Amino acid sequence: VRRVTVNSILPIVDDKGMRYLGTVIEVGDHHIRIKIGSPQGDTKEEADITLVQGLSRSTVMDRIVRQVTELGITAIVPVISSRTQGRMDGIAFTPRIARWERITLQATQQSGTKAPLIANPVPLQQYLEKKNHTTIKLLFSPKARPLVQVLKAFSPNQLSMPFSVQCAIGPEGGFTTPEEELFKSCGFHSVGLGAAILRTDTAAIASIAAVKQILFS
Protein backbone atom coordinates (compact mmCIF):
# COMPACT_ATOMS: atom_id res chain seq x y z
CA VAL A 1 0.00 0.00 0.00
CA ARG A 2 3.02 2.29 0.29
CA ARG A 3 3.77 4.20 -2.90
CA VAL A 4 7.52 4.19 -3.54
CA THR A 5 9.79 5.45 -6.28
CA VAL A 6 13.37 4.75 -7.29
CA ASN A 7 15.81 5.94 -4.57
CA SER A 8 13.16 5.73 -1.84
CA ILE A 9 14.60 4.49 1.48
CA LEU A 10 12.66 1.70 3.20
CA PRO A 11 13.14 0.09 6.63
CA ILE A 12 13.42 -3.68 6.31
CA VAL A 13 13.23 -6.38 9.01
CA ASP A 14 14.09 -10.02 8.42
CA ASP A 15 12.51 -13.01 10.16
CA LYS A 16 15.25 -12.93 12.83
CA GLY A 17 14.40 -9.38 13.83
CA MET A 18 17.45 -7.74 12.24
CA ARG A 19 16.86 -4.25 10.86
CA TYR A 20 18.24 -2.89 7.57
CA LEU A 21 17.75 0.17 5.41
CA GLY A 22 17.01 -0.60 1.78
CA THR A 23 17.22 1.64 -1.28
CA VAL A 24 14.69 1.09 -4.07
CA ILE A 25 16.55 0.58 -7.36
CA GLU A 26 13.68 -0.55 -9.62
CA VAL A 27 9.87 -0.38 -9.51
CA GLY A 28 7.89 -2.52 -11.96
CA ASP A 29 4.19 -3.25 -12.43
CA HIS A 30 4.40 -6.40 -10.32
CA HIS A 31 7.77 -6.25 -8.62
CA ILE A 32 10.18 -4.04 -6.76
CA ARG A 33 13.96 -4.39 -6.41
CA ILE A 34 15.71 -3.14 -3.30
CA LYS A 35 19.41 -2.86 -2.49
CA ILE A 36 19.88 -3.96 1.13
CA GLY A 37 22.22 -1.84 3.19
CA SER A 38 24.25 -2.66 6.28
CA PRO A 39 22.53 -4.08 9.38
CA GLN A 40 21.14 -1.39 11.68
CA GLY A 41 20.75 -3.62 14.76
CA ASP A 42 18.01 -5.95 15.93
CA THR A 43 14.50 -5.29 17.20
CA LYS A 44 15.01 -6.67 20.72
CA GLU A 45 12.48 -5.22 23.12
CA GLU A 46 13.29 -3.45 26.37
CA ALA A 47 12.17 -6.57 28.25
CA ASP A 48 10.87 -10.03 27.49
CA ILE A 49 7.06 -9.96 27.45
CA THR A 50 5.09 -13.20 27.27
CA LEU A 51 1.34 -13.38 26.68
CA VAL A 52 -0.24 -16.34 28.48
CA GLN A 53 -3.51 -16.52 26.54
CA GLY A 54 -6.51 -18.68 27.39
CA LEU A 55 -7.13 -20.64 24.19
CA SER A 56 -10.14 -19.27 22.32
CA ARG A 57 -11.88 -19.72 18.97
CA SER A 58 -9.67 -19.74 15.88
CA THR A 59 -10.78 -16.35 14.58
CA VAL A 60 -10.24 -14.75 17.98
CA MET A 61 -6.81 -16.32 18.43
CA ASP A 62 -5.78 -15.22 14.94
CA ARG A 63 -6.67 -11.62 15.79
CA ILE A 64 -4.80 -11.78 19.10
CA VAL A 65 -1.67 -13.28 17.53
CA ARG A 66 -1.60 -10.66 14.79
CA GLN A 67 -2.08 -7.62 16.96
CA VAL A 68 0.17 -8.49 19.90
CA THR A 69 2.90 -9.27 17.35
CA GLU A 70 2.49 -5.74 15.98
CA LEU A 71 2.88 -4.42 19.54
CA GLY A 72 6.13 -6.33 19.98
CA ILE A 73 6.28 -9.23 22.44
CA THR A 74 8.65 -12.13 22.97
CA ALA A 75 6.37 -15.15 23.21
CA ILE A 76 2.76 -16.34 23.12
CA VAL A 77 1.70 -19.31 25.26
CA PRO A 78 -1.84 -20.60 24.57
CA VAL A 79 -3.23 -22.41 27.62
CA ILE A 80 -6.21 -24.76 27.76
CA SER A 81 -8.54 -23.77 30.59
CA SER A 82 -11.98 -24.72 31.88
CA ARG A 83 -13.76 -22.30 29.56
CA THR A 84 -11.80 -23.12 26.43
CA GLN A 85 -14.47 -23.90 23.83
CA GLY A 86 -14.54 -27.17 21.90
CA ARG A 87 -12.91 -30.53 22.49
CA MET A 88 -9.22 -30.39 23.27
CA ASP A 89 -8.45 -34.09 23.74
CA GLY A 90 -6.48 -35.64 20.91
CA ILE A 91 -6.35 -32.43 18.86
CA ALA A 92 -3.25 -31.91 16.73
CA PHE A 93 -2.32 -28.26 17.13
CA THR A 94 0.41 -28.29 14.48
CA PRO A 95 -1.77 -26.76 11.71
CA ARG A 96 -2.97 -23.98 14.00
CA ILE A 97 0.55 -23.17 15.15
CA ALA A 98 1.73 -23.09 11.53
CA ARG A 99 -1.09 -20.65 10.75
CA TRP A 100 -0.20 -18.45 13.72
CA GLU A 101 3.44 -18.40 12.62
CA ARG A 102 2.37 -17.22 9.16
CA ILE A 103 0.27 -14.52 10.80
CA THR A 104 3.20 -13.32 12.92
CA LEU A 105 5.38 -13.10 9.82
CA GLN A 106 2.77 -10.95 8.07
CA ALA A 107 2.44 -8.80 11.18
CA THR A 108 6.18 -8.19 11.41
CA GLN A 109 6.20 -7.05 7.80
CA GLN A 110 3.61 -4.45 8.79
CA SER A 111 5.07 -3.33 12.10
CA GLY A 112 8.81 -3.97 11.92
CA THR A 113 8.76 -5.95 15.17
CA LYS A 114 10.31 -9.37 15.73
CA ALA A 115 8.07 -12.43 15.43
CA PRO A 116 7.32 -13.92 18.87
CA LEU A 117 7.85 -17.56 19.69
CA ILE A 118 4.57 -19.49 19.81
CA ALA A 119 4.40 -22.40 22.24
CA ASN A 120 2.32 -25.55 21.86
CA PRO A 121 -1.01 -25.16 23.70
CA VAL A 122 -0.84 -26.86 27.11
CA PRO A 123 -3.28 -27.32 30.00
CA LEU A 124 -3.20 -24.34 32.34
CA GLN A 125 -2.08 -26.27 35.41
CA GLN A 126 0.71 -27.95 33.46
CA TYR A 127 2.02 -24.57 32.37
CA LEU A 128 1.88 -23.09 35.86
CA GLU A 129 3.76 -26.08 37.31
CA LYS A 130 6.81 -25.13 35.24
CA LYS A 131 9.33 -23.15 37.23
CA ASN A 132 10.50 -19.88 35.71
CA HIS A 133 12.22 -16.73 36.87
CA THR A 134 9.86 -14.10 35.48
CA THR A 135 10.26 -10.74 37.24
CA ILE A 136 6.63 -9.63 36.98
CA LYS A 137 3.62 -11.94 36.66
CA LEU A 138 0.30 -10.25 35.90
CA LEU A 139 -3.16 -11.81 35.80
CA PHE A 140 -5.62 -9.43 34.15
CA SER A 141 -9.05 -9.61 35.74
CA PRO A 142 -12.06 -7.24 35.82
CA LYS A 143 -12.36 -5.09 38.96
CA ALA A 144 -8.88 -6.02 40.19
CA ARG A 145 -6.38 -3.48 41.49
CA PRO A 146 -5.33 -1.01 38.76
CA LEU A 147 -2.31 -2.14 36.75
CA VAL A 148 -0.37 1.08 37.28
CA GLN A 149 -0.61 0.75 41.09
CA VAL A 150 0.78 -2.78 41.01
CA LEU A 151 3.67 -1.91 38.70
CA LYS A 152 4.64 1.10 40.82
CA ALA A 153 5.10 -1.26 43.78
CA PHE A 154 8.11 -2.89 42.13
CA SER A 155 11.45 -1.43 43.12
CA PRO A 156 13.85 0.06 40.55
CA ASN A 157 16.27 -2.79 41.29
CA GLN A 158 13.63 -5.35 40.31
CA LEU A 159 13.05 -3.54 37.05
CA SER A 160 16.69 -3.10 36.09
CA MET A 161 17.46 -4.61 32.69
CA PRO A 162 17.04 -7.32 31.72
CA PHE A 163 13.71 -8.30 33.22
CA SER A 164 10.68 -10.24 32.04
CA VAL A 165 6.91 -9.90 32.24
CA GLN A 166 4.10 -12.44 31.89
CA CYS A 167 0.59 -11.19 31.09
CA ALA A 168 -2.19 -13.75 31.57
CA ILE A 169 -5.52 -13.23 29.81
CA GLY A 170 -8.50 -15.55 30.15
CA PRO A 171 -10.37 -17.11 27.22
CA GLU A 172 -13.88 -16.06 26.21
CA GLY A 173 -15.71 -16.02 29.54
CA GLY A 174 -12.49 -15.54 31.49
CA PHE A 175 -10.63 -17.82 33.86
CA THR A 176 -12.71 -19.45 36.60
CA THR A 177 -12.26 -18.43 40.25
CA PRO A 178 -10.26 -21.60 41.08
CA GLU A 179 -8.02 -20.93 38.08
CA GLU A 180 -7.42 -17.35 39.22
CA GLU A 181 -6.52 -18.65 42.68
CA LEU A 182 -4.08 -21.07 41.04
CA PHE A 183 -2.42 -18.16 39.23
CA LYS A 184 -2.11 -16.23 42.47
CA SER A 185 -0.56 -19.22 44.25
CA CYS A 186 2.11 -19.20 41.52
CA GLY A 187 3.07 -15.58 42.14
CA PHE A 188 0.73 -13.72 39.75
CA HIS A 189 -0.58 -10.29 40.75
CA SER A 190 -4.24 -9.70 39.90
CA VAL A 191 -4.54 -6.44 37.97
CA GLY A 192 -7.25 -4.56 36.10
CA LEU A 193 -7.57 -2.15 33.18
CA GLY A 194 -10.60 -0.24 34.43
CA ALA A 195 -14.27 -0.85 35.04
CA ALA A 196 -15.14 -2.15 31.57
CA ILE A 197 -15.37 -5.90 30.96
CA LEU A 198 -13.36 -6.47 27.79
CA ARG A 199 -13.52 -9.19 25.17
CA THR A 200 -10.55 -11.53 25.41
CA ASP A 201 -8.95 -10.23 22.21
CA THR A 202 -9.43 -6.61 23.32
CA ALA A 203 -8.02 -7.43 26.75
CA ALA A 204 -4.92 -9.09 25.29
CA ILE A 205 -4.13 -6.10 23.09
CA ALA A 206 -4.91 -3.52 25.79
CA SER A 207 -2.87 -5.32 28.45
CA ILE A 208 0.29 -5.53 26.33
CA ALA A 209 -0.07 -1.91 25.24
CA ALA A 210 -0.62 -0.73 28.82
CA VAL A 211 2.33 -2.66 30.21
CA LYS A 212 4.68 -1.31 27.54
CA GLN A 213 3.42 2.23 28.03
CA ILE A 214 3.82 2.18 31.82
CA LEU A 215 7.15 0.38 31.96
CA PHE A 216 8.94 1.89 28.99
CA SER A 217 7.53 5.39 28.49
CSV table of C-alpha atoms in Angstrom, one decimal:
chain,number,residue,atom,x,y,z
A,1,VAL,CA,0.0,0.0,0.0
A,2,ARG,CA,3.0,2.3,0.3
A,3,ARG,CA,3.8,4.2,-2.9
A,4,VAL,CA,7.5,4.2,-3.5
A,5,THR,CA,9.8,5.4,-6.3
A,6,VAL,CA,13.4,4.7,-7.3
A,7,ASN,CA,15.8,5.9,-4.6
A,8,SER,CA,13.2,5.7,-1.8
A,9,ILE,CA,14.6,4.5,1.5
A,10,LEU,CA,12.7,1.7,3.2
A,11,PRO,CA,13.1,0.1,6.6
A,12,ILE,CA,13.4,-3.7,6.3
A,13,VAL,CA,13.2,-6.4,9.0
A,14,ASP,CA,14.1,-10.0,8.4
A,15,ASP,CA,12.5,-13.0,10.2
A,16,LYS,CA,15.2,-12.9,12.8
A,17,GLY,CA,14.4,-9.4,13.8
A,18,MET,CA,17.5,-7.7,12.2
A,19,ARG,CA,16.9,-4.3,10.9
A,20,TYR,CA,18.2,-2.9,7.6
A,21,LEU,CA,17.8,0.2,5.4
A,22,GLY,CA,17.0,-0.6,1.8
A,23,THR,CA,17.2,1.6,-1.3
A,24,VAL,CA,14.7,1.1,-4.1
A,25,ILE,CA,16.5,0.6,-7.4
A,26,GLU,CA,13.7,-0.5,-9.6
A,27,VAL,CA,9.9,-0.4,-9.5
A,28,GLY,CA,7.9,-2.5,-12.0
A,29,ASP,CA,4.2,-3.2,-12.4
A,30,HIS,CA,4.4,-6.4,-10.3
A,31,HIS,CA,7.8,-6.3,-8.6
A,32,ILE,CA,10.2,-4.0,-6.8
A,33,ARG,CA,14.0,-4.4,-6.4
A,34,ILE,CA,15.7,-3.1,-3.3
A,35,LYS,CA,19.4,-2.9,-2.5
A,36,ILE,CA,19.9,-4.0,1.1
A,37,GLY,CA,22.2,-1.8,3.2
A,38,SER,CA,24.3,-2.7,6.3
A,39,PRO,CA,22.5,-4.1,9.4
A,40,GLN,CA,21.1,-1.4,11.7
A,41,GLY,CA,20.8,-3.6,14.8
A,42,ASP,CA,18.0,-5.9,15.9
A,43,THR,CA,14.5,-5.3,17.2
A,44,LYS,CA,15.0,-6.7,20.7
A,45,GLU,CA,12.5,-5.2,23.1
A,46,GLU,CA,13.3,-3.5,26.4
A,47,ALA,CA,12.2,-6.6,28.3
A,48,ASP,CA,10.9,-10.0,27.5
A,49,ILE,CA,7.1,-10.0,27.4
A,50,THR,CA,5.1,-13.2,27.3
A,51,LEU,CA,1.3,-13.4,26.7
A,52,VAL,CA,-0.2,-16.3,28.5
A,53,GLN,CA,-3.5,-16.5,26.5
A,54,GLY,CA,-6.5,-18.7,27.4
A,55,LEU,CA,-7.1,-20.6,24.2
A,56,SER,CA,-10.1,-19.3,22.3
A,57,ARG,CA,-11.9,-19.7,19.0
A,58,SER,CA,-9.7,-19.7,15.9
A,59,THR,CA,-10.8,-16.3,14.6
A,60,VAL,CA,-10.2,-14.7,18.0
A,61,MET,CA,-6.8,-16.3,18.4
A,62,ASP,CA,-5.8,-15.2,14.9
A,63,ARG,CA,-6.7,-11.6,15.8
A,64,ILE,CA,-4.8,-11.8,19.1
A,65,VAL,CA,-1.7,-13.3,17.5
A,66,ARG,CA,-1.6,-10.7,14.8
A,67,GLN,CA,-2.1,-7.6,17.0
A,68,VAL,CA,0.2,-8.5,19.9
A,69,THR,CA,2.9,-9.3,17.4
A,70,GLU,CA,2.5,-5.7,16.0
A,71,LEU,CA,2.9,-4.4,19.5
A,72,GLY,CA,6.1,-6.3,20.0
A,73,ILE,CA,6.3,-9.2,22.4
A,74,THR,CA,8.7,-12.1,23.0
A,75,ALA,CA,6.4,-15.2,23.2
A,76,ILE,CA,2.8,-16.3,23.1
A,77,VAL,CA,1.7,-19.3,25.3
A,78,PRO,CA,-1.8,-20.6,24.6
A,79,VAL,CA,-3.2,-22.4,27.6
A,80,ILE,CA,-6.2,-24.8,27.8
A,81,SER,CA,-8.5,-23.8,30.6
A,82,SER,CA,-12.0,-24.7,31.9
A,83,ARG,CA,-13.8,-22.3,29.6
A,84,THR,CA,-11.8,-23.1,26.4
A,85,GLN,CA,-14.5,-23.9,23.8
A,86,GLY,CA,-14.5,-27.2,21.9
A,87,ARG,CA,-12.9,-30.5,22.5
A,88,MET,CA,-9.2,-30.4,23.3
A,89,ASP,CA,-8.4,-34.1,23.7
A,90,GLY,CA,-6.5,-35.6,20.9
A,91,ILE,CA,-6.3,-32.4,18.9
A,92,ALA,CA,-3.3,-31.9,16.7
A,93,PHE,CA,-2.3,-28.3,17.1
A,94,THR,CA,0.4,-28.3,14.5
A,95,PRO,CA,-1.8,-26.8,11.7
A,96,ARG,CA,-3.0,-24.0,14.0
A,97,ILE,CA,0.6,-23.2,15.2
A,98,ALA,CA,1.7,-23.1,11.5
A,99,ARG,CA,-1.1,-20.6,10.7
A,100,TRP,CA,-0.2,-18.5,13.7
A,101,GLU,CA,3.4,-18.4,12.6
A,102,ARG,CA,2.4,-17.2,9.2
A,103,ILE,CA,0.3,-14.5,10.8
A,104,THR,CA,3.2,-13.3,12.9
A,105,LEU,CA,5.4,-13.1,9.8
A,106,GLN,CA,2.8,-11.0,8.1
A,107,ALA,CA,2.4,-8.8,11.2
A,108,THR,CA,6.2,-8.2,11.4
A,109,GLN,CA,6.2,-7.0,7.8
A,110,GLN,CA,3.6,-4.4,8.8
A,111,SER,CA,5.1,-3.3,12.1
A,112,GLY,CA,8.8,-4.0,11.9
A,113,THR,CA,8.8,-5.9,15.2
A,114,LYS,CA,10.3,-9.4,15.7
A,115,ALA,CA,8.1,-12.4,15.4
A,116,PRO,CA,7.3,-13.9,18.9
A,117,LEU,CA,7.8,-17.6,19.7
A,118,ILE,CA,4.6,-19.5,19.8
A,119,ALA,CA,4.4,-22.4,22.2
A,120,ASN,CA,2.3,-25.5,21.9
A,121,PRO,CA,-1.0,-25.2,23.7
A,122,VAL,CA,-0.8,-26.9,27.1
A,123,PRO,CA,-3.3,-27.3,30.0
A,124,LEU,CA,-3.2,-24.3,32.3
A,125,GLN,CA,-2.1,-26.3,35.4
A,126,GLN,CA,0.7,-27.9,33.5
A,127,TYR,CA,2.0,-24.6,32.4
A,128,LEU,CA,1.9,-23.1,35.9
A,129,GLU,CA,3.8,-26.1,37.3
A,130,LYS,CA,6.8,-25.1,35.2
A,131,LYS,CA,9.3,-23.2,37.2
A,132,ASN,CA,10.5,-19.9,35.7
A,133,HIS,CA,12.2,-16.7,36.9
A,134,THR,CA,9.9,-14.1,35.5
A,135,THR,CA,10.3,-10.7,37.2
A,136,ILE,CA,6.6,-9.6,37.0
A,137,LYS,CA,3.6,-11.9,36.7
A,138,LEU,CA,0.3,-10.2,35.9
A,139,LEU,CA,-3.2,-11.8,35.8
A,140,PHE,CA,-5.6,-9.4,34.2
A,141,SER,CA,-9.1,-9.6,35.7
A,142,PRO,CA,-12.1,-7.2,35.8
A,143,LYS,CA,-12.4,-5.1,39.0
A,144,ALA,CA,-8.9,-6.0,40.2
A,145,ARG,CA,-6.4,-3.5,41.5
A,146,PRO,CA,-5.3,-1.0,38.8
A,147,LEU,CA,-2.3,-2.1,36.7
A,148,VAL,CA,-0.4,1.1,37.3
A,149,GLN,CA,-0.6,0.7,41.1
A,150,VAL,CA,0.8,-2.8,41.0
A,151,LEU,CA,3.7,-1.9,38.7
A,152,LYS,CA,4.6,1.1,40.8
A,153,ALA,CA,5.1,-1.3,43.8
A,154,PHE,CA,8.1,-2.9,42.1
A,155,SER,CA,11.5,-1.4,43.1
A,156,PRO,CA,13.9,0.1,40.6
A,157,ASN,CA,16.3,-2.8,41.3
A,158,GLN,CA,13.6,-5.3,40.3
A,159,LEU,CA,13.1,-3.5,37.0
A,160,SER,CA,16.7,-3.1,36.1
A,161,MET,CA,17.5,-4.6,32.7
A,162,PRO,CA,17.0,-7.3,31.7
A,163,PHE,CA,13.7,-8.3,33.2
A,164,SER,CA,10.7,-10.2,32.0
A,165,VAL,CA,6.9,-9.9,32.2
A,166,GLN,CA,4.1,-12.4,31.9
A,167,CYS,CA,0.6,-11.2,31.1
A,168,ALA,CA,-2.2,-13.7,31.6
A,169,ILE,CA,-5.5,-13.2,29.8
A,170,GLY,CA,-8.5,-15.5,30.1
A,171,PRO,CA,-10.4,-17.1,27.2
A,172,GLU,CA,-13.9,-16.1,26.2
A,173,GLY,CA,-15.7,-16.0,29.5
A,174,GLY,CA,-12.5,-15.5,31.5
A,175,PHE,CA,-10.6,-17.8,33.9
A,176,THR,CA,-12.7,-19.4,36.6
A,177,THR,CA,-12.3,-18.4,40.2
A,178,PRO,CA,-10.3,-21.6,41.1
A,179,GLU,CA,-8.0,-20.9,38.1
A,180,GLU,CA,-7.4,-17.3,39.2
A,181,GLU,CA,-6.5,-18.7,42.7
A,182,LEU,CA,-4.1,-21.1,41.0
A,183,PHE,CA,-2.4,-18.2,39.2
A,184,LYS,CA,-2.1,-16.2,42.5
A,185,SER,CA,-0.6,-19.2,44.2
A,186,CYS,CA,2.1,-19.2,41.5
A,187,GLY,CA,3.1,-15.6,42.1
A,188,PHE,CA,0.7,-13.7,39.8
A,189,HIS,CA,-0.6,-10.3,40.7
A,190,SER,CA,-4.2,-9.7,39.9
A,191,VAL,CA,-4.5,-6.4,38.0
A,192,GLY,CA,-7.2,-4.6,36.1
A,193,LEU,CA,-7.6,-2.2,33.2
A,194,GLY,CA,-10.6,-0.2,34.4
A,195,ALA,CA,-14.3,-0.8,35.0
A,196,ALA,CA,-15.1,-2.2,31.6
A,197,ILE,CA,-15.4,-5.9,31.0
A,198,LEU,CA,-13.4,-6.5,27.8
A,199,ARG,CA,-13.5,-9.2,25.2
A,200,THR,CA,-10.5,-11.5,25.4
A,201,ASP,CA,-9.0,-10.2,22.2
A,202,THR,CA,-9.4,-6.6,23.3
A,203,ALA,CA,-8.0,-7.4,26.8
A,204,ALA,CA,-4.9,-9.1,25.3
A,205,ILE,CA,-4.1,-6.1,23.1
A,206,ALA,CA,-4.9,-3.5,25.8
A,207,SER,CA,-2.9,-5.3,28.4
A,208,ILE,CA,0.3,-5.5,26.3
A,209,ALA,CA,-0.1,-1.9,25.2
A,210,ALA,CA,-0.6,-0.7,28.8
A,211,VAL,CA,2.3,-2.7,30.2
A,212,LYS,CA,4.7,-1.3,27.5
A,213,GLN,CA,3.4,2.2,28.0
A,214,ILE,CA,3.8,2.2,31.8
A,215,LEU,CA,7.1,0.4,32.0
A,216,PHE,CA,8.9,1.9,29.0
A,217,SER,CA,7.5,5.4,28.5
